[in-house]
Tab-separated table of C-alpha atoms in Angstrom:
chain	number	residue	atom	x	y	z
A	39	GLN	CA	-11.736	-14.601	-5.478
A	40	VAL	CA	-9.116	-11.870	-5.845
A	41	HIS	CA	-5.392	-12.473	-5.818
A	42	VAL	CA	-3.111	-9.667	-4.682
A	43	ALA	CA	0.614	-9.592	-5.350
A	44	GLU	CA	3.201	-6.998	-4.319
A	45	SER	CA	6.669	-6.408	-5.710
A	46	GLY	CA	9.460	-3.882	-5.545
A	47	GLY	CA	10.745	-4.180	-2.011
A	48	GLY	CA	14.427	-4.091	-1.199
A	49	SER	CA	17.181	-2.501	0.847
A	50	VAL	CA	18.176	1.140	0.520
A	51	PRO	CA	20.170	3.625	2.596
A	52	ALA	CA	18.420	6.401	4.467
A	53	GLY	CA	17.317	9.112	2.074
A	54	GLY	CA	16.802	6.645	-0.721
A	55	SER	CA	13.695	5.787	-2.721
A	56	LEU	CA	11.748	2.692	-3.675
A	57	ARG	CA	8.645	2.031	-5.724
A	58	LEU	CA	6.323	-0.772	-4.745
A	59	SER	CA	3.811	-2.287	-7.141
A	60	CYS	CA	0.630	-4.172	-6.382
A	61	THR	CA	-1.594	-6.011	-8.810
A	62	ALA	CA	-5.012	-7.405	-8.011
A	63	SER	CA	-6.505	-10.029	-10.296
A	64	GLY	CA	-8.996	-12.858	-10.413
A	65	PRO	CA	-12.538	-13.699	-11.458
A	66	ASP	CA	-14.047	-11.565	-8.704
A	67	PHE	CA	-11.902	-8.517	-9.314
A	68	GLU	CA	-13.687	-5.197	-9.301
A	69	SER	CA	-12.354	-1.696	-9.049
A	70	THR	CA	-12.310	-0.678	-5.382
A	71	CYS	CA	-10.219	1.212	-2.892
A	72	MET	CA	-6.756	-0.300	-2.654
A	73	GLY	CA	-4.480	0.328	0.257
A	74	TRP	CA	-0.963	-0.143	1.523
A	75	PHE	CA	-0.157	-1.180	5.073
A	76	ARG	CA	3.110	-1.985	6.780
A	77	GLN	CA	4.165	-4.007	9.781
A	78	ALA	CA	7.475	-3.705	11.551
A	79	PRO	CA	8.751	-6.456	13.893
A	80	GLY	CA	6.914	-6.381	17.178
A	81	LYS	CA	4.456	-3.746	16.000
A	82	SER	CA	0.868	-3.834	14.788
A	83	ARG	CA	-0.079	-3.370	11.166
A	84	GLU	CA	-0.122	0.313	10.233
A	85	ALA	CA	-2.035	1.988	7.408
A	86	VAL	CA	0.236	3.829	4.993
A	87	ALA	CA	-1.777	5.009	1.996
A	88	ALA	CA	-4.797	4.250	-0.138
A	89	ILE	CA	-6.340	5.252	-3.433
A	90	SER	CA	-10.006	5.192	-4.367
A	91	THR	CA	-11.520	4.180	-7.666
A	92	GLY	CA	-11.767	7.872	-8.496
A	93	GLY	CA	-8.121	8.491	-7.749
A	94	ILE	CA	-8.579	10.166	-4.375
A	95	THR	CA	-5.559	9.469	-2.186
A	96	GLU	CA	-5.089	9.108	1.560
A	97	PHE	CA	-1.864	9.030	3.561
A	98	SER	CA	-0.849	8.484	7.137
A	99	SER	CA	0.772	11.428	8.821
A	100	SER	CA	4.065	9.542	9.076
A	101	VAL	CA	4.479	9.304	5.299
A	102	LYS	CA	2.598	12.325	3.991
A	103	GLY	CA	4.822	14.427	1.786
A	104	ARG	CA	7.280	11.567	1.228
A	105	PHE	CA	5.114	8.842	-0.300
A	106	SER	CA	2.756	8.989	-3.244
A	107	ILE	CA	0.242	6.471	-4.538
A	108	THR	CA	-0.975	6.123	-8.114
A	109	GLN	CA	-2.935	3.591	-10.079
A	110	ALA	CA	-2.826	2.247	-13.597
A	111	ASN	CA	-5.692	2.995	-15.959
A	112	THR	CA	-6.994	-0.545	-15.535
A	113	LYS	CA	-7.279	0.102	-11.765
A	114	GLN	CA	-5.776	-3.334	-11.200
A	115	THR	CA	-2.307	-2.077	-10.382
A	116	VAL	CA	-1.312	0.533	-7.850
A	117	PHE	CA	2.114	1.970	-7.149
A	118	LEU	CA	3.547	3.286	-3.916
A	119	GLN	CA	6.423	5.659	-4.572
A	120	MET	CA	8.483	6.111	-1.417
A	121	THR	CA	11.085	8.854	-1.145
A	122	ASN	CA	13.336	10.208	1.576
A	123	LEU	CA	13.139	6.881	3.360
A	124	THR	CA	14.248	6.557	6.978
A	125	PRO	CA	15.059	3.502	9.103
A	126	GLU	CA	11.626	3.946	10.704
A	127	ASP	CA	10.096	2.984	7.357
A	128	THR	CA	11.614	-0.487	7.627
A	129	ALA	CA	8.780	-3.016	7.581
A	130	VAL	CA	6.955	-5.580	5.535
A	131	TYR	CA	4.618	-3.713	3.221
A	132	PHE	CA	1.256	-5.260	2.383
A	133	CYS	CA	-1.180	-4.348	-0.349
A	134	ALA	CA	-4.907	-4.782	0.186
A	135	HIS	CA	-7.884	-4.824	-2.169
A	136	GLY	CA	-11.574	-4.483	-1.629
A	137	GLY	CA	-11.780	-1.452	0.616
A	138	GLY	CA	-15.025	-0.126	-0.823
A	139	TYR	CA	-15.396	2.560	-3.466
A	140	SER	CA	-14.575	5.723	-1.558
A	141	CYS	CA	-11.840	4.558	0.842
A	142	ALA	CA	-13.979	5.894	3.693
A	143	TYR	CA	-12.429	3.333	6.045
A	144	TRP	CA	-9.077	3.094	4.316
A	145	SER	CA	-6.984	2.882	7.466
A	146	PHE	CA	-8.843	-0.101	8.925
A	147	PRO	CA	-7.429	-3.489	7.897
A	148	GLY	CA	-10.851	-5.060	8.342
A	149	ALA	CA	-12.231	-2.908	5.522
A	150	TYR	CA	-10.301	-4.926	2.921
A	151	LYS	CA	-11.151	-8.338	1.518
A	152	ALA	CA	-7.916	-9.571	-0.036
A	153	TRP	CA	-4.283	-9.162	0.944
A	154	GLY	CA	-0.932	-9.832	-0.631
A	155	GLN	CA	1.890	-11.740	1.021
A	156	GLY	CA	3.935	-8.614	1.637
A	157	THR	CA	7.266	-7.301	0.451
A	158	GLN	CA	10.171	-6.385	2.708
A	159	VAL	CA	11.507	-2.831	2.771
A	160	THR	CA	14.697	-2.266	4.727
A	161	VAL	CA	16.217	1.174	5.196
A	162	SER	CA	19.686	1.367	6.692
A	163	ALA	CA	20.964	4.314	8.699
């Protein structure tokens, strides 16, 4: 069993920045690909970024160049640094754990085994 918890959401004006944190823990924790997804009202869940156990990162085209993803040395915590935010980034952001070792299928929600409850990010125009 792995527990995933996100934090760091909030409201910012367009052009602002936020940093989200995600920590995975539990007796079954192992170092795997961890990803971030987001879901806006009325839309399907969208892959945002992921980081492999070796530190290889992946980004969707909509956030590439604006978002970065890093992980703590313990591999249990990952950070999503979001800059130059726009209203289109408004969504609930979810962290996911258990996406394999190489993030080969990082953009597929079904590749992950444990999810957090989500944290709201709101960007005002």
